[in-house]
Amino acid sequence: MKTVYVDNNATTRVAPEVVEAMLPYFSEFYGNPSSMHFFGGQVQKKVNEARERVADFLGAEPSEIVFTSCGTESDNTAILGTLDSYPEKRHFITSRVEHPAVMNVASHLSRKGYRTTGISVDREGRLDLDELKESIADETALVSIMYANNETGVLFPIEEVGEIVKSSGIPFHTDGVQAAGKIPLNMKKSTVDLFSLSGHKLHAPKGVGVLYVRKGTKFSPFMIGGHQEKGRRGGTENVPYIIGLGKACELAKKHLEDENTRVKSLRDYLEVKIFEKIPNTLVNGDRKSRLPNTLSVSFEYVEGESILLLLSDLGICASSGSACTSGSLEPSHVLRAMGVPFTAAHGSIRFSLSIYNTKEEMDYIIEHLPPIIQRLRDISPFWKDYLKSQGKR
Ligand code: PLP
């Protein structure tokens, strides 16, 4: 069966160049980078080269890059590590639409007696900056606001957020997992102190991530152990994956223009054609400030899960809400926070593209999606009620 993979916000294909770059580090160069002998030393040198590539991609200094195991670890380290550095401050601010890697840390902190604030978003998924300003207090230890939403692709005005946070002298973390590789980033010109990145969202393997820590930012390690990563993250380095991530960042820098031109126009083409062919469809999220690869659409009066299964039977891999919430029939916390009506939130599908997608694949989706929606609406009592209310049946 043909596979059309449009679930790149869940995970991406490992680039062939990345696989190639990693392979020698499983077989030939298997030394421990901490070893004193030449065999470990040569690996350490390559880990440092990968660090330079990641730093170059983020517009950072190599010394500001800490390798982790995933985006979740980077988020946990940024939040729990910062709070550990400011034990007298017991207030944490985030948004209501974060990934569980931040959201569930906030819940954990609430259970531990911290005061936590979740900043609201509007119907378009835009952050309420006034609420953010009002929420900042003397006891605020950290503000963590995501760069780009994994479900809707909405981009928050991170530098504006950073200005607000930094003017109160508070550290600022952003979960940049969905932004990295999709929009230009430059930490040297940014207000961000801590930035999380995950390898498997940008064509590196699952199991490697990065936490950028601005020089001078107070930091305490989350993974306590050896002296690796200058004492900022214990544990022997995952050398092949770090090498792979270095290569993936080099490629992502090269492909950024393609992502923002060709991939964006494929996404726009898909959106326009869906609107043309399927009535009662809405886009979730601010179309003026959105990742170039993401399209979250709601088909009113149908179940997203049923759409997904029928698409999957045809080899089309998309997602309903975020991969982490699919399987549950509750509308996602993101769509609920945005106030998407129940009849639309249930029928929401996320298409997320990558540089490997083609126009033929978009046409394949456009050919098969309208009959699927029609078939599901034909058996939906909500759709029948809607038609009746419109005097159409
Ligand atoms: N943050 C965001 C915005 C994400 O989309 C994800 C993964 O979907 C994560 C964090 C977690 O990253 P990882 O899967 O590498 O732990």
CSV table of C-alpha atoms and ligand atoms in Angstrom, one decimal:
chain,number,residue,atom,x,y,z
A,1,MET,CA,0.0,0.0,0.0
A,2,LYS,CA,1.1,3.5,-0.8
A,3,THR,CA,2.1,5.5,2.4
A,4,VAL,CA,1.5,9.2,2.6
A,5,TYR,CA,3.1,10.4,5.8
A,6,VAL,CA,1.7,13.7,6.9
A,7,ASP,CA,2.3,13.3,10.7
A,8,ASN,CA,5.6,15.1,10.9
A,9,ASN,CA,4.7,17.0,14.1
A,10,ALA,CA,4.5,13.5,15.8
A,11,THR,CA,7.8,12.3,14.4
A,12,THR,CA,9.9,12.6,11.2
A,13,ARG,CA,11.8,10.2,9.0
A,14,VAL,CA,15.4,10.0,9.9
A,15,ALA,CA,17.3,11.6,6.9
A,16,PRO,CA,19.4,9.1,5.0
A,17,GLU,CA,22.4,11.5,5.4
A,18,VAL,CA,21.8,11.3,9.2
A,19,VAL,CA,21.8,7.5,9.2
A,20,GLU,CA,25.0,7.5,7.2
A,21,ALA,CA,26.7,9.9,9.6
A,22,MET,CA,25.7,7.8,12.6
A,23,LEU,CA,26.6,4.3,11.5
A,24,PRO,CA,30.4,4.4,12.2
A,25,TYR,CA,29.7,5.4,15.8
A,26,PHE,CA,28.0,2.1,16.5
A,27,SER,CA,30.7,-0.1,15.0
A,28,GLU,CA,34.1,1.6,14.5
A,29,PHE,CA,34.2,4.5,16.9
A,30,TYR,CA,32.5,3.1,19.9
A,31,GLY,CA,34.8,4.6,22.6
A,32,ASN,CA,33.5,6.5,25.6
A,33,PRO,CA,34.1,10.2,25.0
A,34,SER,CA,35.2,10.6,28.7
A,35,SER,CA,38.1,8.1,28.3
A,36,MET,CA,41.6,9.4,28.5
A,37,HIS,CA,42.9,7.2,25.6
A,38,PHE,CA,43.0,8.3,22.0
A,39,PHE,CA,40.1,6.0,21.2
A,40,GLY,CA,37.7,7.9,23.4
A,41,GLY,CA,39.4,11.2,22.6
A,42,GLN,CA,38.6,10.9,18.9
A,43,VAL,CA,34.9,10.4,19.8
A,44,GLN,CA,34.9,13.4,22.1
A,45,LYS,CA,36.2,15.5,19.2
A,46,LYS,CA,33.3,14.4,17.0
A,47,VAL,CA,30.7,15.0,19.8
A,48,ASN,CA,32.2,18.6,20.1
A,49,GLU,CA,31.9,19.0,16.3
A,50,ALA,CA,28.2,18.0,16.6
A,51,ARG,CA,27.8,20.5,19.4
A,52,GLU,CA,29.2,23.2,17.1
A,53,ARG,CA,26.7,22.2,14.4
A,54,VAL,CA,23.8,22.4,16.8
A,55,ALA,CA,25.0,25.7,18.1
A,56,ASP,CA,25.4,27.1,14.6
A,57,PHE,CA,21.9,26.1,13.8
A,58,LEU,CA,20.5,27.8,16.9
A,59,GLY,CA,22.7,30.9,16.7
A,60,ALA,CA,24.2,29.9,20.0
A,61,GLU,CA,27.7,29.2,21.5
A,62,PRO,CA,28.7,25.5,21.6
A,63,SER,CA,29.2,25.9,25.4
A,64,GLU,CA,25.4,26.8,25.7
A,65,ILE,CA,24.4,23.4,24.2
A,66,VAL,CA,23.5,20.5,26.6
A,67,PHE,CA,22.6,17.2,25.0
A,68,THR,CA,19.7,15.4,26.5
A,69,SER,CA,17.6,12.3,25.6
A,70,CYS,CA,14.5,14.0,24.2
A,71,GLY,CA,12.3,17.1,24.2
A,72,THR,CA,10.6,16.0,27.4
A,73,GLU,CA,13.9,15.7,29.3
A,74,SER,CA,14.9,19.2,28.0
A,75,ASP,CA,11.6,20.7,29.2
A,76,ASN,CA,11.7,18.9,32.6
A,77,THR,CA,15.4,20.0,33.0
A,78,ALA,CA,14.6,23.6,32.2
A,79,ILE,CA,11.7,23.9,34.5
A,80,LEU,CA,12.7,21.7,37.5
A,81,GLY,CA,16.4,22.8,37.2
A,82,THR,CA,15.4,26.5,37.3
A,83,LEU,CA,13.0,26.1,40.2
A,84,ASP,CA,15.8,24.2,42.1
A,85,SER,CA,18.0,27.3,41.5
A,86,TYR,CA,15.4,29.7,43.0
A,87,PRO,CA,14.1,27.7,46.0
A,88,GLU,CA,12.6,30.8,47.6
A,89,LYS,CA,10.3,31.5,44.6
A,90,ARG,CA,7.2,29.3,44.4
A,91,HIS,CA,5.3,30.5,41.4
A,92,PHE,CA,5.5,29.0,37.8
A,93,ILE,CA,3.8,30.5,34.7
A,94,THR,CA,3.1,28.7,31.5
A,95,SER,CA,0.3,28.6,28.9
A,96,ARG,CA,-2.8,26.5,28.7
A,97,VAL,CA,-1.9,24.9,25.5
A,98,GLU,CA,1.5,23.4,26.2
A,99,HIS,CA,2.6,19.9,25.3
A,100,PRO,CA,2.2,17.4,28.3
A,101,ALA,CA,6.1,17.6,28.7
A,102,VAL,CA,5.4,21.1,30.2
A,103,MET,CA,1.7,20.8,31.2
A,104,ASN,CA,2.1,17.8,33.3
A,105,VAL,CA,5.2,19.3,35.0
A,106,ALA,CA,3.0,22.2,36.0
A,107,SER,CA,0.4,19.8,37.5
A,108,HIS,CA,3.2,18.0,39.3
A,109,LEU,CA,4.4,21.4,40.7
A,110,SER,CA,0.9,22.3,41.8
A,111,ARG,CA,0.7,19.0,43.8
A,112,LYS,CA,4.0,19.9,45.4
A,113,GLY,CA,2.6,23.2,46.7
A,114,TYR,CA,3.7,25.6,43.9
A,115,ARG,CA,1.4,28.2,42.6
A,116,THR,CA,1.0,27.7,38.9
A,117,THR,CA,-0.6,30.0,36.3
A,118,GLY,CA,-1.8,28.9,32.9
A,119,ILE,CA,-2.1,31.8,30.5
A,120,SER,CA,-5.2,31.7,28.3
A,121,VAL,CA,-5.4,31.8,24.5
A,122,ASP,CA,-8.2,33.2,22.3
A,123,ARG,CA,-10.3,31.4,19.7
A,124,GLU,CA,-7.4,31.7,17.2
A,125,GLY,CA,-5.0,30.2,19.7
A,126,ARG,CA,-3.2,33.5,20.4
A,127,LEU,CA,-1.6,34.1,23.8
A,128,ASP,CA,-3.2,36.7,26.1
A,129,LEU,CA,-0.2,39.0,26.7
A,130,ASP,CA,-2.1,41.2,29.2
A,131,GLU,CA,-2.9,38.2,31.3
A,132,LEU,CA,0.8,37.3,31.2
A,133,LYS,CA,1.8,40.8,32.4
A,134,GLU,CA,-0.7,40.7,35.2
A,135,SER,CA,0.4,37.2,36.3
A,136,ILE,CA,4.0,38.0,36.9
A,137,ALA,CA,4.8,38.4,40.6
A,138,ASP,CA,7.8,38.8,42.9
A,139,GLU,CA,7.6,35.1,43.7
A,140,THR,CA,7.6,34.0,40.0
A,141,ALA,CA,10.6,31.7,39.5
A,142,LEU,CA,10.2,30.9,35.8
A,143,VAL,CA,8.0,31.6,32.7
A,144,SER,CA,7.8,28.7,30.2
A,145,ILE,CA,5.8,29.5,27.0
A,146,MET,CA,6.0,27.2,23.9
A,147,TYR,CA,7.4,28.6,20.7
A,148,ALA,CA,5.0,26.8,18.4
A,149,ASN,CA,2.0,24.7,19.2
A,150,ASN,CA,2.3,21.1,18.2
A,151,GLU,CA,-1.5,20.7,17.4
A,152,THR,CA,-2.4,23.9,15.6
A,153,GLY,CA,1.1,25.2,14.5
A,154,VAL,CA,0.3,28.6,16.1
A,155,LEU,CA,3.5,30.6,16.7
A,156,PHE,CA,3.5,32.6,19.8
A,157,PRO,CA,5.3,36.0,19.7
A,158,ILE,CA,8.2,34.7,21.7
A,159,GLU,CA,10.4,37.8,21.6
A,160,GLU,CA,7.5,39.9,22.8
A,161,VAL,CA,6.8,37.4,25.6
A,162,GLY,CA,10.5,37.4,26.4
A,163,GLU,CA,10.6,41.2,26.6
A,164,ILE,CA,7.8,41.1,29.2
A,165,VAL,CA,9.4,38.3,31.2
A,166,LYS,CA,12.9,39.7,31.1
A,167,SER,CA,11.8,43.2,32.1
A,168,SER,CA,10.9,41.6,35.5
A,169,GLY,CA,14.2,39.9,35.7
A,170,ILE,CA,12.7,36.4,35.5
A,171,PRO,CA,14.2,33.5,33.5
A,172,PHE,CA,12.4,32.5,30.3
A,173,HIS,CA,12.1,29.0,28.9
A,174,THR,CA,10.5,28.1,25.6
A,175,ASP,CA,9.6,24.7,24.3
A,176,GLY,CA,11.0,25.1,20.8
A,177,VAL,CA,10.5,21.4,19.9
A,178,GLN,CA,8.1,22.2,17.0
A,179,ALA,CA,9.7,25.4,15.9
A,180,ALA,CA,13.2,24.1,15.3
A,181,GLY,CA,13.8,23.3,11.7
A,182,LYS,CA,10.6,25.1,10.6
A,183,ILE,CA,11.4,28.8,11.3
A,184,PRO,CA,14.7,30.8,11.6
A,185,LEU,CA,16.1,30.9,15.1
A,186,ASN,CA,18.9,33.0,16.5
A,187,MET,CA,19.6,32.7,20.2
A,188,LYS,CA,22.2,35.5,20.0
A,189,LYS,CA,19.4,38.0,19.1
A,190,SER,CA,16.8,36.4,21.4
A,191,THR,CA,15.3,37.0,24.8
A,192,VAL,CA,15.1,33.3,25.5
A,193,ASP,CA,17.3,31.9,28.3
A,194,LEU,CA,16.4,28.2,27.9
A,195,PHE,CA,15.2,26.5,24.6
A,196,SER,CA,14.2,22.9,24.2
A,197,LEU,CA,14.7,20.9,21.0
A,198,SER,CA,14.0,17.3,20.1
A,199,GLY,CA,15.9,15.3,17.5
A,200,HIS,CA,13.1,13.2,16.1
A,201,LYS,CA,11.1,16.3,15.0
A,202,LEU,CA,13.8,17.4,12.6
A,203,HIS,CA,14.9,14.2,10.9
A,204,ALA,CA,17.3,12.9,13.6
A,205,PRO,CA,16.4,9.8,15.6
A,206,LYS,CA,14.1,9.5,18.6
A,207,GLY,CA,16.1,9.5,21.9
A,208,VAL,CA,18.2,12.6,21.5
A,209,GLY,CA,17.4,16.3,22.4
A,210,VAL,CA,19.0,19.5,23.4
A,211,LEU,CA,18.6,22.1,26.0
A,212,TYR,CA,20.1,25.5,25.1
A,213,VAL,CA,21.1,27.3,28.3
A,214,ARG,CA,22.1,30.9,27.8
A,215,LYS,CA,25.5,31.7,29.3
A,216,GLY,CA,25.0,33.1,32.8
A,217,THR,CA,21.6,31.5,33.4
A,218,LYS,CA,21.3,29.9,36.8
A,219,PHE,CA,21.0,26.1,36.2
A,220,SER,CA,20.9,23.0,38.2
A,221,PRO,CA,21.1,19.6,36.6
A,222,PHE,CA,18.1,17.3,36.4
A,223,MET,CA,20.1,14.1,35.6
A,224,ILE,CA,22.6,14.0,38.5
A,225,GLY,CA,25.5,11.8,37.8
A,226,GLY,CA,29.0,12.1,36.1
A,227,HIS,CA,30.7,15.2,34.9
A,228,GLN,CA,29.4,14.9,31.3
A,229,GLU,CA,28.1,18.0,29.6
A,230,LYS,CA,30.2,20.1,32.0
A,231,GLY,CA,28.3,18.7,34.9
A,232,ARG,CA,24.9,19.8,33.5
A,233,ARG,CA,23.6,16.4,32.5
A,234,GLY,CA,25.0,13.2,34.0
A,235,GLY,CA,25.1,10.0,31.9
A,236,THR,CA,27.4,8.7,29.1
A,237,GLU,CA,26.7,10.6,26.0
A,238,ASN,CA,24.5,8.9,23.3
A,239,VAL,CA,27.3,9.4,20.8
A,240,PRO,CA,25.8,8.0,17.5
A,241,TYR,CA,22.5,10.0,18.1
A,242,ILE,CA,24.4,13.2,19.0
A,243,ILE,CA,26.4,12.8,15.8
A,244,GLY,CA,23.1,12.3,14.0
A,245,LEU,CA,21.5,15.3,15.5
A,246,GLY,CA,24.5,17.4,14.5
A,247,LYS,CA,24.0,16.3,10.9
A,248,ALA,CA,20.3,16.9,11.1
A,249,CYS,CA,20.8,20.4,12.3
A,250,GLU,CA,23.2,21.1,9.4
A,251,LEU,CA,20.6,19.8,7.0
A,252,ALA,CA,17.7,21.7,8.7
A,253,LYS,CA,19.6,24.9,8.2
A,254,LYS,CA,20.0,24.1,4.5
A,255,HIS,CA,16.4,23.1,4.1
A,256,LEU,CA,14.8,26.0,6.0
A,257,GLU,CA,14.0,27.9,2.8
A,258,ASP,CA,12.4,24.9,1.2
A,259,GLU,CA,10.3,24.4,4.4
A,260,ASN,CA,9.1,28.0,4.2
A,261,THR,CA,8.4,28.1,0.4
A,262,ARG,CA,7.7,24.7,-1.2
A,263,VAL,CA,6.4,22.9,2.0
A,264,LYS,CA,4.4,25.9,3.0
A,265,SER,CA,2.8,26.1,-0.5
A,266,LEU,CA,2.0,22.4,-0.4
A,267,ARG,CA,0.3,22.9,3.0
A,268,ASP,CA,-1.6,26.0,1.6
A,269,TYR,CA,-2.7,24.0,-1.5
A,270,LEU,CA,-4.0,21.2,0.7
A,271,GLU,CA,-5.9,23.7,2.8
A,272,VAL,CA,-7.5,25.5,-0.1
A,273,LYS,CA,-8.5,22.3,-1.8
A,274,ILE,CA,-10.1,20.9,1.4
A,275,PHE,CA,-12.1,24.1,1.8
A,276,GLU,CA,-13.1,24.0,-1.9
A,277,LYS,CA,-14.4,20.4,-1.7
A,278,ILE,CA,-15.7,19.9,1.9
A,279,PRO,CA,-18.4,22.2,3.4
A,280,ASN,CA,-18.6,23.0,7.1
A,281,THR,CA,-14.8,22.9,7.6
A,282,LEU,CA,-12.8,25.2,9.8
A,283,VAL,CA,-9.1,25.9,10.4
A,284,ASN,CA,-7.9,25.8,14.0
A,285,GLY,CA,-5.3,28.4,14.8
A,286,ASP,CA,-4.2,31.8,13.7
A,287,ARG,CA,-3.5,31.5,10.0
A,288,LYS,CA,-1.3,34.7,10.1
A,289,SER,CA,1.1,33.3,12.6
A,290,ARG,CA,1.5,29.6,12.0
A,291,LEU,CA,4.2,27.0,11.3
A,292,PRO,CA,4.7,26.5,7.5
A,293,ASN,CA,4.1,22.8,7.7
A,294,THR,CA,1.0,22.5,9.9
A,295,LEU,CA,-2.7,22.4,9.1
A,296,SER,CA,-5.3,21.7,11.8
A,297,VAL,CA,-8.8,21.4,10.3
A,298,SER,CA,-12.1,20.5,11.9
A,299,PHE,CA,-14.8,18.8,9.9
A,300,GLU,CA,-18.0,19.5,11.7
A,301,TYR,CA,-20.3,16.7,12.9
A,302,VAL,CA,-17.9,13.9,12.4
A,303,GLU,CA,-15.4,12.0,14.7
A,304,GLY,CA,-11.7,12.7,14.1
A,305,GLU,CA,-10.8,9.2,15.1
A,306,SER,CA,-13.1,7.7,12.4
A,307,ILE,CA,-11.6,10.0,9.8
A,308,LEU,CA,-8.1,8.9,10.9
A,309,LEU,CA,-8.9,5.2,10.6
A,310,LEU,CA,-10.4,5.5,7.2
A,311,LEU,CA,-7.4,7.6,6.0
A,312,SER,CA,-5.1,5.1,7.5
A,313,ASP,CA,-6.8,2.3,5.5
A,314,LEU,CA,-5.7,4.2,2.4
A,315,GLY,CA,-2.1,4.7,3.7
A,316,ILE,CA,-2.6,8.3,4.8
A,317,CYS,CA,-1.0,8.9,8.2
A,318,ALA,CA,-2.3,12.1,9.9
A,319,SER,CA,-3.3,12.8,13.5
A,320,SER,CA,-6.2,13.9,15.5
A,321,GLY,CA,-5.2,16.6,17.9
A,322,SER,CA,-1.7,15.6,19.1
A,323,ALA,CA,-0.4,12.0,19.0
A,324,CYS,CA,-0.2,12.1,22.7
A,325,THR,CA,-3.9,12.7,23.1
A,326,SER,CA,-5.2,10.5,20.3
A,327,GLY,CA,-7.0,7.4,21.5
A,328,SER,CA,-9.0,9.5,23.9
A,329,LEU,CA,-12.4,10.7,22.8
A,330,GLU,CA,-12.1,14.0,24.8
A,331,PRO,CA,-11.3,16.9,22.5
A,332,SER,CA,-7.7,18.0,23.1
A,333,HIS,CA,-6.9,20.4,25.8
A,334,VAL,CA,-5.5,22.8,23.1
A,335,LEU,CA,-8.8,23.0,21.2
A,336,ARG,CA,-10.8,23.2,24.5
A,337,ALA,CA,-8.5,26.1,25.6
A,338,MET,CA,-9.2,27.9,22.3
A,339,GLY,CA,-13.0,27.4,22.8
A,340,VAL,CA,-13.4,25.4,19.6
A,341,PRO,CA,-17.1,24.3,19.6
A,342,PHE,CA,-17.7,20.7,20.6
A,343,THR,CA,-19.1,19.7,17.1
A,344,ALA,CA,-15.9,20.9,15.5
A,345,ALA,CA,-13.3,19.9,18.1
A,346,HIS,CA,-14.3,16.3,17.8
A,347,GLY,CA,-13.7,16.2,14.1
A,348,SER,CA,-10.3,17.8,14.1
A,349,ILE,CA,-7.4,16.4,12.0
A,350,ARG,CA,-3.8,17.6,11.9
A,351,PHE,CA,-1.8,17.3,8.7
A,352,SER,CA,1.9,18.1,9.3
A,353,LEU,CA,4.2,18.0,6.3
A,354,SER,CA,7.9,17.7,5.8
A,355,ILE,CA,10.4,18.3,3.1
A,356,TYR,CA,9.8,14.8,1.9
A,357,ASN,CA,6.2,15.4,0.9
A,358,THR,CA,5.1,16.0,-2.7
A,359,LYS,CA,2.2,17.6,-4.6
A,360,GLU,CA,1.2,14.1,-5.8
A,361,GLU,CA,0.7,13.1,-2.1
A,362,MET,CA,-1.5,16.2,-1.5
A,363,ASP,CA,-3.6,15.3,-4.5
A,364,TYR,CA,-4.0,11.7,-3.2
A,365,ILE,CA,-5.3,13.2,0.1
A,366,ILE,CA,-7.6,15.6,-1.7
A,367,GLU,CA,-9.0,12.8,-3.8
A,368,HIS,CA,-9.8,10.6,-0.9
A,369,LEU,CA,-10.8,12.9,2.0
A,370,PRO,CA,-14.1,14.3,0.7
A,371,PRO,CA,-15.8,10.9,0.2
A,372,ILE,CA,-14.6,9.9,3.6
A,373,ILE,CA,-16.1,12.9,5.3
A,374,GLN,CA,-19.3,12.5,3.3
A,375,ARG,CA,-19.6,8.8,4.2
A,376,LEU,CA,-19.2,9.7,7.9
A,377,ARG,CA,-21.6,12.6,7.8
A,378,ASP,CA,-24.2,10.3,6.1
A,379,ILE,CA,-24.3,8.2,9.3
A,380,SER,CA,-23.9,11.1,11.7
A,381,PRO,CA,-27.1,12.0,13.7
A,382,PHE,CA,-25.5,15.5,14.4
A,383,TRP,CA,-25.1,16.1,10.7
A,384,LYS,CA,-28.7,15.1,10.0
A,385,ASP,CA,-29.9,17.5,12.8
A,386,TYR,CA,-27.7,20.2,11.3
A,387,LEU,CA,-29.2,19.7,7.8
A,388,LYS,CA,-32.7,19.8,9.3
A,389,SER,CA,-31.9,23.0,11.1
A,390,GLN,CA,-30.8,24.5,7.8
A,391,GLY,CA,-34.0,23.3,6.2
A,392,LYS,CA,-32.0,21.1,3.9
A,393,ARG,CA,-33.7,17.8,4.7
B,1,PLP,N1,7.2,19.6,23.2
B,1,PLP,C1,6.4,19.6,22.1
B,1,PLP,C2,5.8,20.9,21.6
B,1,PLP,C3,6.2,18.4,21.3
B,1,PLP,O1,5.5,18.5,20.2
B,1,PLP,C4,6.8,17.2,21.8
B,1,PLP,C5,6.6,16.0,21.1
B,1,PLP,O2,5.5,15.8,20.5
B,1,PLP,C6,7.6,17.3,23.0
B,1,PLP,C7,7.8,18.5,23.6
B,1,PLP,C8,8.2,16.1,23.5
B,1,PLP,O3,9.4,15.7,22.8
B,1,PLP,P1,10.0,14.2,22.9
B,1,PLP,O4,9.0,13.3,22.1
B,1,PLP,O5,11.3,14.3,22.2
B,1,PLP,O6,10.1,13.9,24.3
